[in-house]
PDB file of C-alpha atoms in Angstrom:
ATOM      1  CA  GLU A  30      91.538 108.280 114.124  1.00 73.00           C
ATOM      2  CA  PRO A  31      87.990 106.973 114.640  1.00 75.00           C
ATOM      3  CA  GLU A  32      87.662 103.301 115.399  1.00 89.00           C
ATOM      4  CA  VAL A  33      85.145 100.543 115.947  1.00 93.00           C
ATOM      5  CA  THR A  34      85.216  99.271 119.510  1.00 95.00           C
ATOM      6  CA  GLN A  35      84.165  95.783 120.559  1.00 97.00           C
ATOM      7  CA  THR A  36      83.599  94.399 124.026  1.00 96.00           C
ATOM      8  CA  PRO A  37      84.496  92.064 125.542  1.00 96.00           C
ATOM      9  CA  SER A  38      87.728  91.042 123.873  1.00 96.00           C
ATOM     10  CA  HIS A  39      87.336  87.504 125.184  1.00 97.00           C
ATOM     11  CA  GLN A  40      84.260  85.673 126.390  1.00 97.00           C
ATOM     12  CA  VAL A  41      83.973  82.145 127.690  1.00 98.00           C
ATOM     13  CA  THR A  42      80.481  80.760 128.053  1.00 97.00           C
ATOM     14  CA  GLN A  43      78.822  77.459 128.749  1.00 97.00           C
ATOM     15  CA  MET A  44      76.957  75.685 126.006  1.00 97.00           C
ATOM     16  CA  GLY A  45      73.301  76.669 126.009  1.00 97.00           C
ATOM     17  CA  GLN A  46      73.912  80.083 127.558  1.00 98.00           C
ATOM     18  CA  GLU A  47      73.028  83.354 125.903  1.00 98.00           C
ATOM     19  CA  VAL A  48      75.790  85.779 124.993  1.00 98.00           C
ATOM     20  CA  ILE A  49      75.697  89.367 123.844  1.00 97.00           C
ATOM     21  CA  LEU A  50      78.628  90.780 121.932  1.00 98.00           C
ATOM     22  CA  ARG A  51      78.843  94.542 121.879  1.00 97.00           C
ATOM     23  CA  CYS A  52      80.156  96.960 119.318  1.00 97.00           C
ATOM     24  CA  VAL A  53      80.337 100.720 119.092  1.00 96.00           C
ATOM     25  CA  PRO A  54      80.583 101.648 115.414  1.00 93.00           C
ATOM     26  CA  ILE A  55      82.084 104.880 114.182  1.00 90.00           C
ATOM     27  CA  SER A  56      79.605 107.617 114.971  1.00 87.00           C
ATOM     28  CA  ASN A  57      78.680 108.889 111.517  1.00 85.00           C
ATOM     29  CA  HIS A  58      78.581 105.473 109.890  1.00 88.00           C
ATOM     30  CA  LEU A  59      75.289 104.095 108.625  1.00 87.00           C
ATOM     31  CA  TYR A  60      75.974 100.455 107.741  1.00 89.00           C
ATOM     32  CA  PHE A  61      76.937  97.876 110.309  1.00 92.00           C
ATOM     33  CA  TYR A  62      78.093  94.314 109.937  1.00 94.00           C
ATOM     34  CA  TRP A  63      78.971  91.242 111.921  1.00 97.00           C
ATOM     35  CA  TYR A  64      81.437  88.684 110.648  1.00 97.00           C
ATOM     36  CA  ARG A  65      82.644  85.432 112.127  1.00 97.00           C
ATOM     37  CA  GLN A  66      85.957  83.649 111.844  1.00 97.00           C
ATOM     38  CA  ILE A  67      86.254  80.112 113.139  1.00 96.00           C
ATOM     39  CA  LEU A  68      89.831  79.400 114.195  1.00 91.00           C
ATOM     40  CA  GLY A  69      92.069  78.822 111.200  1.00 87.00           C
ATOM     41  CA  GLN A  70      89.337  79.553 108.689  1.00 90.00           C
ATOM     42  CA  LYS A  71      88.297  82.485 106.578  1.00 91.00           C
ATOM     43  CA  VAL A  72      86.186  85.397 107.679  1.00 95.00           C
ATOM     44  CA  GLU A  73      82.486  84.814 106.985  1.00 96.00           C
ATOM     45  CA  PHE A  74      79.734  87.379 106.686  1.00 95.00           C
ATOM     46  CA  LEU A  75      76.882  87.027 109.156  1.00 97.00           C
ATOM     47  CA  VAL A  76      74.605  90.038 108.855  1.00 96.00           C
ATOM     48  CA  SER A  77      74.351  93.611 107.702  1.00 92.00           C
ATOM     49  CA  PHE A  78      72.198  96.244 109.382  1.00 92.00           C
ATOM     50  CA  TYR A  79      70.951  99.547 108.072  1.00 89.00           C
ATOM     51  CA  ASN A  80      68.270 101.970 109.148  1.00 88.00           C
ATOM     52  CA  ASN A  81      67.483  99.888 112.234  1.00 90.00           C
ATOM     53  CA  GLU A  82      66.792  96.696 110.399  1.00 92.00           C
ATOM     54  CA  ILE A  83      68.602  93.733 108.953  1.00 94.00           C
ATOM     55  CA  SER A  84      69.388  94.371 105.298  1.00 90.00           C
ATOM     56  CA  GLU A  85      71.068  91.103 104.515  1.00 91.00           C
ATOM     57  CA  LYS A  86      71.960  87.917 106.371  1.00 93.00           C
ATOM     58  CA  SER A  87      73.848  84.777 105.549  1.00 94.00           C
ATOM     59  CA  GLU A  88      72.674  81.204 106.027  1.00 94.00           C
ATOM     60  CA  ILE A  89      74.810  81.062 109.174  1.00 95.00           C
ATOM     61  CA  PHE A  90      72.615  83.727 110.764  1.00 96.00           C
ATOM     62  CA  ASP A  91      69.785  81.488 111.907  1.00 94.00           C
ATOM     63  CA  ASP A  92      67.107  82.002 114.556  1.00 95.00           C
ATOM     64  CA  GLN A  93      69.685  81.681 117.322  1.00 96.00           C
ATOM     65  CA  PHE A  94      71.221  84.988 116.264  1.00 97.00           C
ATOM     66  CA  SER A  95      69.809  88.462 116.537  1.00 97.00           C
ATOM     67  CA  VAL A  96      71.159  91.978 116.190  1.00 97.00           C
ATOM     68  CA  GLU A  97      70.058  95.218 117.698  1.00 95.00           C
ATOM     69  CA  ARG A  98      71.006  98.847 117.864  1.00 92.00           C
ATOM     70  CA  PRO A  99      69.419  99.632 121.201  1.00 86.00           C
ATOM     71  CA  ASP A 100      70.493 103.191 121.799  1.00 86.00           C
ATOM     72  CA  GLY A 101      71.875 104.781 118.639  1.00 79.00           C
ATOM     73  CA  SER A 102      75.477 104.052 119.501  1.00 86.00           C
ATOM     74  CA  ASN A 103      75.812 100.377 120.404  1.00 93.00           C
ATOM     75  CA  PHE A 104      75.327  97.550 117.938  1.00 95.00           C
ATOM     76  CA  THR A 105      74.897  94.132 119.506  1.00 97.00           C
ATOM     77  CA  LEU A 106      74.960  90.531 118.371  1.00 98.00           C
ATOM     78  CA  LYS A 107      73.044  88.090 120.554  1.00 98.00           C
ATOM     79  CA  ILE A 108      73.384  84.348 120.417  1.00 98.00           C
ATOM     80  CA  ARG A 109      70.446  82.866 122.317  1.00 96.00           C
ATOM     81  CA  SER A 110      71.642  79.363 123.102  1.00 95.00           C
ATOM     82  CA  THR A 111      75.288  78.918 122.302  1.00 97.00           C
ATOM     83  CA  LYS A 112      76.641  75.755 120.744  1.00 97.00           C
ATOM     84  CA  LEU A 113      80.206  74.482 120.695  1.00 97.00           C
ATOM     85  CA  GLU A 114      80.438  75.375 117.019  1.00 96.00           C
ATOM     86  CA  ASP A 115      79.727  79.024 117.798  1.00 97.00           C
ATOM     87  CA  SER A 116      83.267  79.272 119.163  1.00 98.00           C
ATOM     88  CA  ALA A 117      84.938  81.796 116.899  1.00 97.00           C
ATOM     89  CA  MET A 118      86.255  85.314 116.605  1.00 97.00           C
ATOM     90  CA  TYR A 119      83.425  87.744 115.945  1.00 98.00           C
ATOM     91  CA  PHE A 120      84.162  91.004 114.182  1.00 97.00           C
ATOM     92  CA  CYS A 121      81.990  94.064 113.967  1.00 96.00           C
ATOM     93  CA  ALA A 122      82.481  96.471 111.075  1.00 93.00           C
ATOM     94  CA  SER A 123      80.941  99.716 109.934  1.00 90.00           C
ATOM     95  CA  THR A 124      81.014 101.824 106.794  1.00 85.00           C
ATOM     96  CA  PRO A 125      79.675 105.267 105.981  1.00 81.00           C
ATOM     97  CA  LEU A 126      78.210 104.174 102.673  1.00 72.00           C
ATOM     98  CA  ARG A 127      76.668 101.000 101.367  1.00 64.00           C
ATOM     99  CA  GLY A 128      78.909 100.425  98.429  1.00 58.00           C
ATOM    100  CA  GLY A 129      81.465 103.113  98.716  1.00 55.00           C
ATOM    101  CA  GLY A 130      84.290 103.919 100.987  1.00 63.00           C
ATOM    102  CA  THR A 131      87.825 102.806 100.645  1.00 65.00           C
ATOM    103  CA  GLU A 132      87.919 100.911 103.894  1.00 72.00           C
ATOM    104  CA  ALA A 133      85.657  98.774 106.017  1.00 77.00           C
ATOM    105  CA  PHE A 134      86.438  99.644 109.600  1.00 83.00           C
ATOM    106  CA  PHE A 135      86.741  96.515 111.720  1.00 91.00           C
ATOM    107  CA  GLY A 136      86.737  96.278 115.461  1.00 94.00           C
ATOM    108  CA  GLN A 137      89.457  94.314 117.172  1.00 95.00           C
ATOM    109  CA  GLY A 138      87.175  91.306 117.551  1.00 96.00           C
ATOM    110  CA  THR A 139      85.611  89.295 120.371  1.00 97.00           C
ATOM    111  CA  ARG A 140      86.972  85.814 120.834  1.00 97.00           C
ATOM    112  CA  LEU A 141      84.068  83.636 121.941  1.00 98.00           C
ATOM    113  CA  THR A 142      84.777  80.251 123.458  1.00 98.00           C
ATOM    114  CA  VAL A 143      81.855  77.930 124.154  1.00 98.00           C
ATOM    115  CA  VAL A 144      82.641  75.117 126.577  1.00 97.00           C
TER     116      VAL A 144
ATOM    117  CA  ALA B  21      80.958  79.519  93.859  1.00 67.00           C
ATOM    118  CA  GLN B  22      84.031  81.084  95.375  1.00 75.00           C
ATOM    119  CA  LYS B  23      84.069  84.814  94.908  1.00 91.00           C
ATOM    120  CA  ILE B  24      87.637  85.263  96.149  1.00 96.00           C
ATOM    121  CA  THR B  25      90.383  82.726  95.593  1.00 97.00           C
ATOM    122  CA  GLN B  26      93.738  82.757  97.308  1.00 97.00           C
ATOM    123  CA  THR B  27      95.681  79.774  96.065  1.00 96.00           C
ATOM    124  CA  GLN B  28      98.703  80.033  98.352  1.00 95.00           C
ATOM    125  CA  PRO B  29      97.937  78.661 101.807  1.00 93.00           C
ATOM    126  CA  GLY B  30     101.398  79.545 103.097  1.00 95.00           C
ATOM    127  CA  MET B  31     104.611  81.236 102.059  1.00 95.00           C
ATOM    128  CA  PHE B  32     108.066  81.717 103.479  1.00 96.00           C
ATOM    129  CA  VAL B  33     109.986  84.839 102.574  1.00 97.00           C
ATOM    130  CA  GLN B  34     113.352  86.114 103.673  1.00 97.00           C
ATOM    131  CA  GLU B  35     113.678  89.404 105.415  1.00 97.00           C
ATOM    132  CA  LYS B  36     114.195  92.327 103.011  1.00 97.00           C
ATOM    133  CA  GLU B  37     112.847  90.340 100.079  1.00 97.00           C
ATOM    134  CA  ALA B  38     109.628  91.151  98.238  1.00 97.00           C
ATOM    135  CA  VAL B  39     106.677  88.777  98.272  1.00 97.00           C
ATOM    136  CA  THR B  40     103.600  88.574  96.059  1.00 98.00           C
ATOM    137  CA  LEU B  41     100.350  87.187  97.406  1.00 98.00           C
ATOM    138  CA  ASP B  42      97.888  86.024  94.799  1.00 98.00           C
ATOM    139  CA  CYS B  43      94.195  86.867  94.728  1.00 98.00           C
ATOM    140  CA  THR B  44      91.659  86.275  91.992  1.00 98.00           C
ATOM    141  CA  TYR B  45      88.020  87.262  92.171  1.00 97.00           C
ATOM    142  CA  ASP B  46      84.759  86.582  90.459  1.00 95.00           C
ATOM    143  CA  THR B  47      82.038  89.145  89.978  1.00 92.00           C
ATOM    144  CA  SER B  48      79.598  90.338  87.346  1.00 89.00           C
ATOM    145  CA  ASP B  49      79.303  93.708  89.046  1.00 87.00           C
ATOM    146  CA  GLN B  50      80.796  96.624  87.149  1.00 87.00           C
ATOM    147  CA  SER B  51      81.634  98.468  90.325  1.00 87.00           C
ATOM    148  CA  TYR B  52      83.465  96.773  93.147  1.00 90.00           C
ATOM    149  CA  GLY B  53      86.265  97.272  95.610  1.00 91.00           C
ATOM    150  CA  LEU B  54      89.139  95.002  96.507  1.00 94.00           C
ATOM    151  CA  PHE B  55      90.755  95.014  99.915  1.00 94.00           C
ATOM    152  CA  TRP B  56      93.696  93.406 101.607  1.00 96.00           C
ATOM    153  CA  TYR B  57      93.813  92.821 105.340  1.00 95.00           C
ATOM    154  CA  LYS B  58      96.572  91.608 107.610  1.00 96.00           C
ATOM    155  CA  GLN B  59      95.722  89.423 110.578  1.00 95.00           C
ATOM    156  CA  PRO B  60      98.566  88.901 113.049  1.00 95.00           C
ATOM    157  CA  SER B  61      98.454  86.132 115.626  1.00 93.00           C
ATOM    158  CA  SER B  62      96.686  88.508 118.027  1.00 91.00           C
ATOM    159  CA  GLY B  63      93.637  88.260 115.772  1.00 91.00           C
ATOM    160  CA  GLU B  64      92.697  91.782 114.767  1.00 91.00           C
ATOM    161  CA  MET B  65      92.009  92.665 111.136  1.00 92.00           C
ATOM    162  CA  ILE B  66      94.302  95.415 109.930  1.00 92.00           C
ATOM    163  CA  PHE B  67      93.351  97.176 106.723  1.00 91.00           C
ATOM    164  CA  LEU B  68      96.275  97.443 104.311  1.00 94.00           C
ATOM    165  CA  ILE B  69      95.172  98.658 100.921  1.00 94.00           C
ATOM    166  CA  TYR B  70      92.156  99.267  98.699  1.00 93.00           C
ATOM    167  CA  GLN B  71      91.638  99.186  94.933  1.00 94.00           C
ATOM    168  CA  GLY B  72      88.464 100.360  93.263  1.00 91.00           C
ATOM    169  CA  SER B  73      87.360  98.715  90.052  1.00 92.00           C
ATOM    170  CA  TYR B  74      87.429 102.034  88.222  1.00 91.00           C
ATOM    171  CA  ASP B  75      90.836 103.059  89.529  1.00 90.00           C
ATOM    172  CA  GLU B  76      93.266 103.149  86.651  1.00 89.00           C
ATOM    173  CA  GLN B  77      96.366 103.299  88.780  1.00 94.00           C
ATOM    174  CA  ASN B  78      97.497 100.454  90.991  1.00 96.00           C
ATOM    175  CA  ALA B  79      97.051 101.315  94.644  1.00 95.00           C
ATOM    176  CA  THR B  80     100.108 101.780  96.836  1.00 96.00           C
ATOM    177  CA  GLU B  81     100.445 102.292 100.585  1.00 94.00           C
ATOM    178  CA  GLY B  82     104.000 102.441 101.834  1.00 97.00           C
ATOM    179  CA  ARG B  83     105.555  99.010 101.325  1.00 97.00           C
ATOM    180  CA  TYR B  84     102.277  97.573 100.049  1.00 98.00           C
ATOM    181  CA  SER B  85     101.170  97.743  96.455  1.00 97.00           C
ATOM    182  CA  LEU B  86      98.330  96.099  94.651  1.00 97.00           C
ATOM    183  CA  ASN B  87      98.907  94.652  91.201  1.00 97.00           C
ATOM    184  CA  PHE B  88      95.444  95.063  89.702  1.00 97.00           C
ATOM    185  CA  GLN B  89      94.766  93.266  86.435  1.00 96.00           C
ATOM    186  CA  LYS B  90      91.106  93.817  85.756  1.00 95.00           C
ATOM    187  CA  ALA B  91      90.799  91.687  82.628  1.00 95.00           C
ATOM    188  CA  ARG B  92      92.317  88.753  84.475  1.00 96.00           C
ATOM    189  CA  LYS B  93      90.308  89.529  87.627  1.00 96.00           C
ATOM    190  CA  SER B  94      93.359  89.453  89.785  1.00 97.00           C
ATOM    191  CA  ALA B  95      94.428  91.732  92.620  1.00 97.00           C
ATOM    192  CA  ASN B  96      97.761  90.540  93.913  1.00 98.00           C
ATOM    193  CA  LEU B  97      99.376  92.140  96.940  1.00 98.00           C
ATOM    194  CA  VAL B  98     103.072  92.917  96.790  1.00 98.00           C
ATOM    195  CA  ILE B  99     104.940  93.505 100.016  1.00 98.00           C
ATOM    196  CA  SER B 100     108.350  95.005  99.389  1.00 96.00           C
ATOM    197  CA  ALA B 101     111.329  94.777 101.748  1.00 96.00           C
ATOM    198  CA  SER B 102     109.699  92.238 104.067  1.00 97.00           C
ATOM    199  CA  GLN B 103     110.147  92.669 107.797  1.00 97.00           C
ATOM    200  CA  LEU B 104     109.809  90.125 110.587  1.00 97.00           C
ATOM    201  CA  GLY B 105     106.680  91.967 111.710  1.00 97.00           C
ATOM    202  CA  ASP B 106     105.020  91.157 108.395  1.00 98.00           C
ATOM    203  CA  SER B 107     104.572  87.542 109.511  1.00 98.00           C
ATOM    204  CA  ALA B 108     100.799  87.146 109.595  1.00 97.00           C
ATOM    205  CA  MET B 109      97.786  85.845 107.736  1.00 97.00           C
ATOM    206  CA  TYR B 110      96.782  87.983 104.769  1.00 98.00           C
ATOM    207  CA  PHE B 111      93.245  88.113 103.444  1.00 97.00           C
ATOM    208  CA  CYS B 112      91.955  89.404 100.156  1.00 97.00           C
ATOM    209  CA  ALA B 113      88.354  90.619 100.152  1.00 95.00           C
ATOM    210  CA  MET B 114      85.848  92.093  97.720  1.00 93.00           C
ATOM    211  CA  ARG B 115      82.885  94.375  98.085  1.00 90.00           C
ATOM    212  CA  GLU B 116      80.337  94.437  95.284  1.00 87.00           C
ATOM    213  CA  VAL B 117      78.443  97.676  94.895  1.00 78.00           C
ATOM    214  CA  PHE B 118      75.456  97.091  92.650  1.00 73.00           C
ATOM    215  CA  VAL B 119      74.692  93.419  93.155  1.00 68.00           C
ATOM    216  CA  THR B 120      71.059  93.395  94.256  1.00 59.00           C
ATOM    217  CA  ASP B 121      71.348  91.499  97.502  1.00 60.00           C
ATOM    218  CA  SER B 122      74.688  92.872  98.533  1.00 64.00           C
ATOM    219  CA  TRP B 123      74.600  95.547 101.181  1.00 70.00           C
ATOM    220  CA  GLY B 124      78.256  96.362 101.149  1.00 79.00           C
ATOM    221  CA  LYS B 125      79.408  93.163 102.797  1.00 87.00           C
ATOM    222  CA  LEU B 126      82.958  91.993 102.313  1.00 91.00           C
ATOM    223  CA  GLN B 127      83.608  88.541 100.929  1.00 93.00           C
ATOM    224  CA  PHE B 128      86.914  87.059 101.962  1.00 96.00           C
ATOM    225  CA  GLY B 129      89.344  84.590 100.546  1.00 97.00           C
ATOM    226  CA  ALA B 130      90.811  81.758 102.580  1.00 96.00           C
ATOM    227  CA  GLY B 131      93.964  83.693 103.345  1.00 97.00           C
ATOM    228  CA  THR B 132      97.698  83.208 102.906  1.00 97.00           C
ATOM    229  CA  GLN B 133      99.955  82.654 105.910  1.00 97.00           C
ATOM    230  CA  VAL B 134     103.212  84.540 105.451  1.00 98.00           C
ATOM    231  CA  VAL B 135     106.271  83.732 107.532  1.00 98.00           C
ATOM    232  CA  VAL B 136     109.220  86.095 107.252  1.00 98.00           C
ATOM    233  CA  THR B 137     112.543  84.508 108.160  1.00 97.00           C
ATOM    234  CA  PRO B 138     115.758  86.299 109.166  1.00 95.00           C
TER     235      PRO B 138
END
């Protein structure tokens, strides 16, 4: 069964450092997403990406965040200067269609800890 | 405004019993999808079941069924014959299809923590 793959599974970084979270979506999918889940809280939408550009972003997704699909297979989330409050689980997801599909395929998540 | 409301922060259920997890939603979209995910303590999001707004039958997947009441905007998850491995956080989520600024994102509820006891 195809799956979304995220690396690393855990990342510890110092405050102020840049981090890049990596995702390999399912190969024939067209829509890609990043979500965030602060410990003990609900999953929050960060950004959606289609046709090599951001299609929608939430208010959480400020100038410190960026996304890229550098090579047609990877989909990355960069946080330029991490803050303590960026500590969270980050999920990548992909879907074949914008509004259709009976499942949103999530990766297993990257647990980011900012110290 | 909250799009997805899960009013039960936590529930205990005995092994082999059934449990119903509540979910209500708010949308003006005519076409939408409702999802349930399970999140064990390891953190991954496991897809359980999907219900489309135009589906007339309630969705079922093994021991999971979705009690879809469109007029009441509710999509409750029923887990039958609970097992110890069902202990986890459960999230209800919605995807709107035709809302202008929605590009297929999922909107999640706050979750319900289920603990299955022997």
